[in-house]
């Protein structure tokens, strides 16, 4: 789904909520992995999804790391840890 086709852009919650609706899941059951902190990870988290920031270049600032930790947003440098991160926890 492209934001231009939807009529709203990230980080607007409506685009994330529309996506989970298309999949027939609740926001807390979904994750959004993106390479932009504010528009992707924070936008998803604000909409109730698990927001994950893929920071491959490792350019996260101290302020972004602090905000991510406070919001419970994981910062990944690669997709390798993603399966364990998304696996349901007892």
PDB file of C-alpha atoms in Angstrom:
ATOM      1  CA  UNK A   1       0.000   0.000   0.000  1.00  0.00           C
ATOM      2  CA  UNK A   2       1.474   3.348  -0.991  1.00  0.00           C
ATOM      3  CA  UNK A   3       0.690   6.393   1.084  1.00  0.00           C
ATOM      4  CA  UNK A   4       0.006   8.408  -2.065  1.00  0.00           C
ATOM      5  CA  UNK A   5      -2.735   5.959  -3.021  1.00  0.00           C
ATOM      6  CA  UNK A   6      -4.223   6.096   0.466  1.00  0.00           C
ATOM      7  CA  UNK A   7      -4.451   9.855   0.860  1.00  0.00           C
ATOM      8  CA  UNK A   8      -2.445  10.188   4.072  1.00  0.00           C
ATOM      9  CA  UNK A   9       1.240   9.922   4.755  1.00  0.00           C
ATOM     10  CA  UNK A  10       3.240   8.480   7.604  1.00  0.00           C
ATOM     11  CA  UNK A  11       3.353   9.142  10.504  1.00  0.00           C
ATOM     12  CA  UNK A  12      -0.425   9.692  10.351  1.00  0.00           C
ATOM     13  CA  UNK A  13      -1.986   6.858  12.345  1.00  0.00           C
ATOM     14  CA  UNK A  14      -4.735   6.315   9.779  1.00  0.00           C
ATOM     15  CA  UNK A  15      -2.377   4.740   7.256  1.00  0.00           C
ATOM     16  CA  UNK A  16      -1.108   2.196   9.793  1.00  0.00           C
ATOM     17  CA  UNK A  17      -4.627   1.455  11.009  1.00  0.00           C
ATOM     18  CA  UNK A  18      -5.818   0.945   7.439  1.00  0.00           C
ATOM     19  CA  UNK A  19      -2.986  -1.518   6.843  1.00  0.00           C
ATOM     20  CA  UNK A  20      -3.840  -3.646   9.882  1.00  0.00           C
ATOM     21  CA  UNK A  21      -7.495  -3.544   8.873  1.00  0.00           C
ATOM     22  CA  UNK A  22      -6.558  -4.934   5.448  1.00  0.00           C
ATOM     23  CA  UNK A  23      -4.842  -7.849   7.189  1.00  0.00           C
ATOM     24  CA  UNK A  24      -7.714  -8.370   9.615  1.00  0.00           C
ATOM     25  CA  UNK A  25      -5.620  -7.957  12.747  1.00  0.00           C
ATOM     26  CA  UNK A  26      -5.609  -5.569  15.685  1.00  0.00           C
ATOM     27  CA  UNK A  27      -2.841  -2.966  15.906  1.00  0.00           C
ATOM     28  CA  UNK A  28      -1.266  -4.656  18.945  1.00  0.00           C
ATOM     29  CA  UNK A  29      -0.958  -7.844  16.862  1.00  0.00           C
ATOM     30  CA  UNK A  30       1.045  -6.152  14.100  1.00  0.00           C
ATOM     31  CA  UNK A  31       4.535  -4.770  13.630  1.00  0.00           C
ATOM     32  CA  UNK A  32       5.879  -2.210  11.219  1.00  0.00           C
ATOM     33  CA  UNK A  33       9.573  -2.291  10.369  1.00  0.00           C
ATOM     34  CA  UNK A  34      10.907   0.834   8.741  1.00  0.00           C
ATOM     35  CA  UNK A  35      14.146   2.680   8.132  1.00  0.00           C
ATOM     36  CA  UNK A  36      12.941   6.068   9.375  1.00  0.00           C
ATOM     37  CA  UNK A  37      12.655   6.643  13.071  1.00  0.00           C
ATOM     38  CA  UNK A  38       9.995   9.332  13.292  1.00  0.00           C
ATOM     39  CA  UNK A  39       7.747   8.488  10.345  1.00  0.00           C
ATOM     40  CA  UNK A  40       8.032   4.692  10.481  1.00  0.00           C
ATOM     41  CA  UNK A  41       8.829   3.409  13.970  1.00  0.00           C
ATOM     42  CA  UNK A  42       7.282   6.210  16.035  1.00  0.00           C
ATOM     43  CA  UNK A  43       4.305   6.535  13.696  1.00  0.00           C
ATOM     44  CA  UNK A  44       3.581   2.814  13.970  1.00  0.00           C
ATOM     45  CA  UNK A  45       4.009   2.824  17.745  1.00  0.00           C
ATOM     46  CA  UNK A  46       1.693   5.819  18.103  1.00  0.00           C
ATOM     47  CA  UNK A  47      -0.938   3.883  16.108  1.00  0.00           C
ATOM     48  CA  UNK A  48      -0.655   0.927  18.505  1.00  0.00           C
ATOM     49  CA  UNK A  49       1.579  -1.342  16.418  1.00  0.00           C
ATOM     50  CA  UNK A  50       5.005  -2.565  17.389  1.00  0.00           C
ATOM     51  CA  UNK A  51       7.285  -0.069  15.712  1.00  0.00           C
ATOM     52  CA  UNK A  52      10.752  -1.345  14.804  1.00  0.00           C
ATOM     53  CA  UNK A  53      13.480   0.927  13.496  1.00  0.00           C
ATOM     54  CA  UNK A  54      15.878  -0.642  10.999  1.00  0.00           C
ATOM     55  CA  UNK A  55      18.924   1.617  11.365  1.00  0.00           C
ATOM     56  CA  UNK A  56      21.369  -0.240   9.109  1.00  0.00           C
ATOM     57  CA  UNK A  57      23.834   2.648   8.860  1.00  0.00           C
ATOM     58  CA  UNK A  58      23.938   2.952  12.652  1.00  0.00           C
ATOM     59  CA  UNK A  59      23.249   6.687  12.633  1.00  0.00           C
ATOM     60  CA  UNK A  60      20.855   6.823  15.572  1.00  0.00           C
ATOM     61  CA  UNK A  61      21.517   9.832  17.754  1.00  0.00           C
ATOM     62  CA  UNK A  62      21.630   9.608  21.529  1.00  0.00           C
ATOM     63  CA  UNK A  63      18.284  11.426  21.655  1.00  0.00           C
ATOM     64  CA  UNK A  64      16.723   8.921  19.224  1.00  0.00           C
ATOM     65  CA  UNK A  65      18.125   5.972  21.182  1.00  0.00           C
ATOM     66  CA  UNK A  66      16.728   7.415  24.400  1.00  0.00           C
ATOM     67  CA  UNK A  67      13.315   8.052  22.862  1.00  0.00           C
ATOM     68  CA  UNK A  68      13.261   4.580  21.297  1.00  0.00           C
ATOM     69  CA  UNK A  69      14.079   2.991  24.663  1.00  0.00           C
ATOM     70  CA  UNK A  70      11.414   5.060  26.420  1.00  0.00           C
ATOM     71  CA  UNK A  71       8.795   4.079  23.829  1.00  0.00           C
ATOM     72  CA  UNK A  72       9.876   0.424  23.676  1.00  0.00           C
ATOM     73  CA  UNK A  73      10.921   0.727  20.031  1.00  0.00           C
ATOM     74  CA  UNK A  74      13.667  -1.749  19.130  1.00  0.00           C
ATOM     75  CA  UNK A  75      16.528  -0.476  16.991  1.00  0.00           C
ATOM     76  CA  UNK A  76      17.972  -3.099  14.642  1.00  0.00           C
ATOM     77  CA  UNK A  77      21.096  -2.870  12.504  1.00  0.00           C
ATOM     78  CA  UNK A  78      20.001  -5.853  10.381  1.00  0.00           C
ATOM     79  CA  UNK A  79      16.936  -8.028   9.902  1.00  0.00           C
ATOM     80  CA  UNK A  80      18.659 -11.071  11.433  1.00  0.00           C
ATOM     81  CA  UNK A  81      17.216 -10.562  14.962  1.00  0.00           C
ATOM     82  CA  UNK A  82      13.704  -9.845  13.673  1.00  0.00           C
ATOM     83  CA  UNK A  83      12.245 -13.395  13.929  1.00  0.00           C
ATOM     84  CA  UNK A  84      13.184 -13.678  17.606  1.00  0.00           C
ATOM     85  CA  UNK A  85      11.877 -10.181  18.275  1.00  0.00           C
ATOM     86  CA  UNK A  86       8.487 -10.946  16.740  1.00  0.00           C
ATOM     87  CA  UNK A  87       8.104 -14.425  18.192  1.00  0.00           C
ATOM     88  CA  UNK A  88       5.293 -14.518  20.772  1.00  0.00           C
ATOM     89  CA  UNK A  89       6.569 -14.465  24.333  1.00  0.00           C
ATOM     90  CA  UNK A  90       4.885 -16.562  27.028  1.00  0.00           C
TER      91      UNK A  90
END
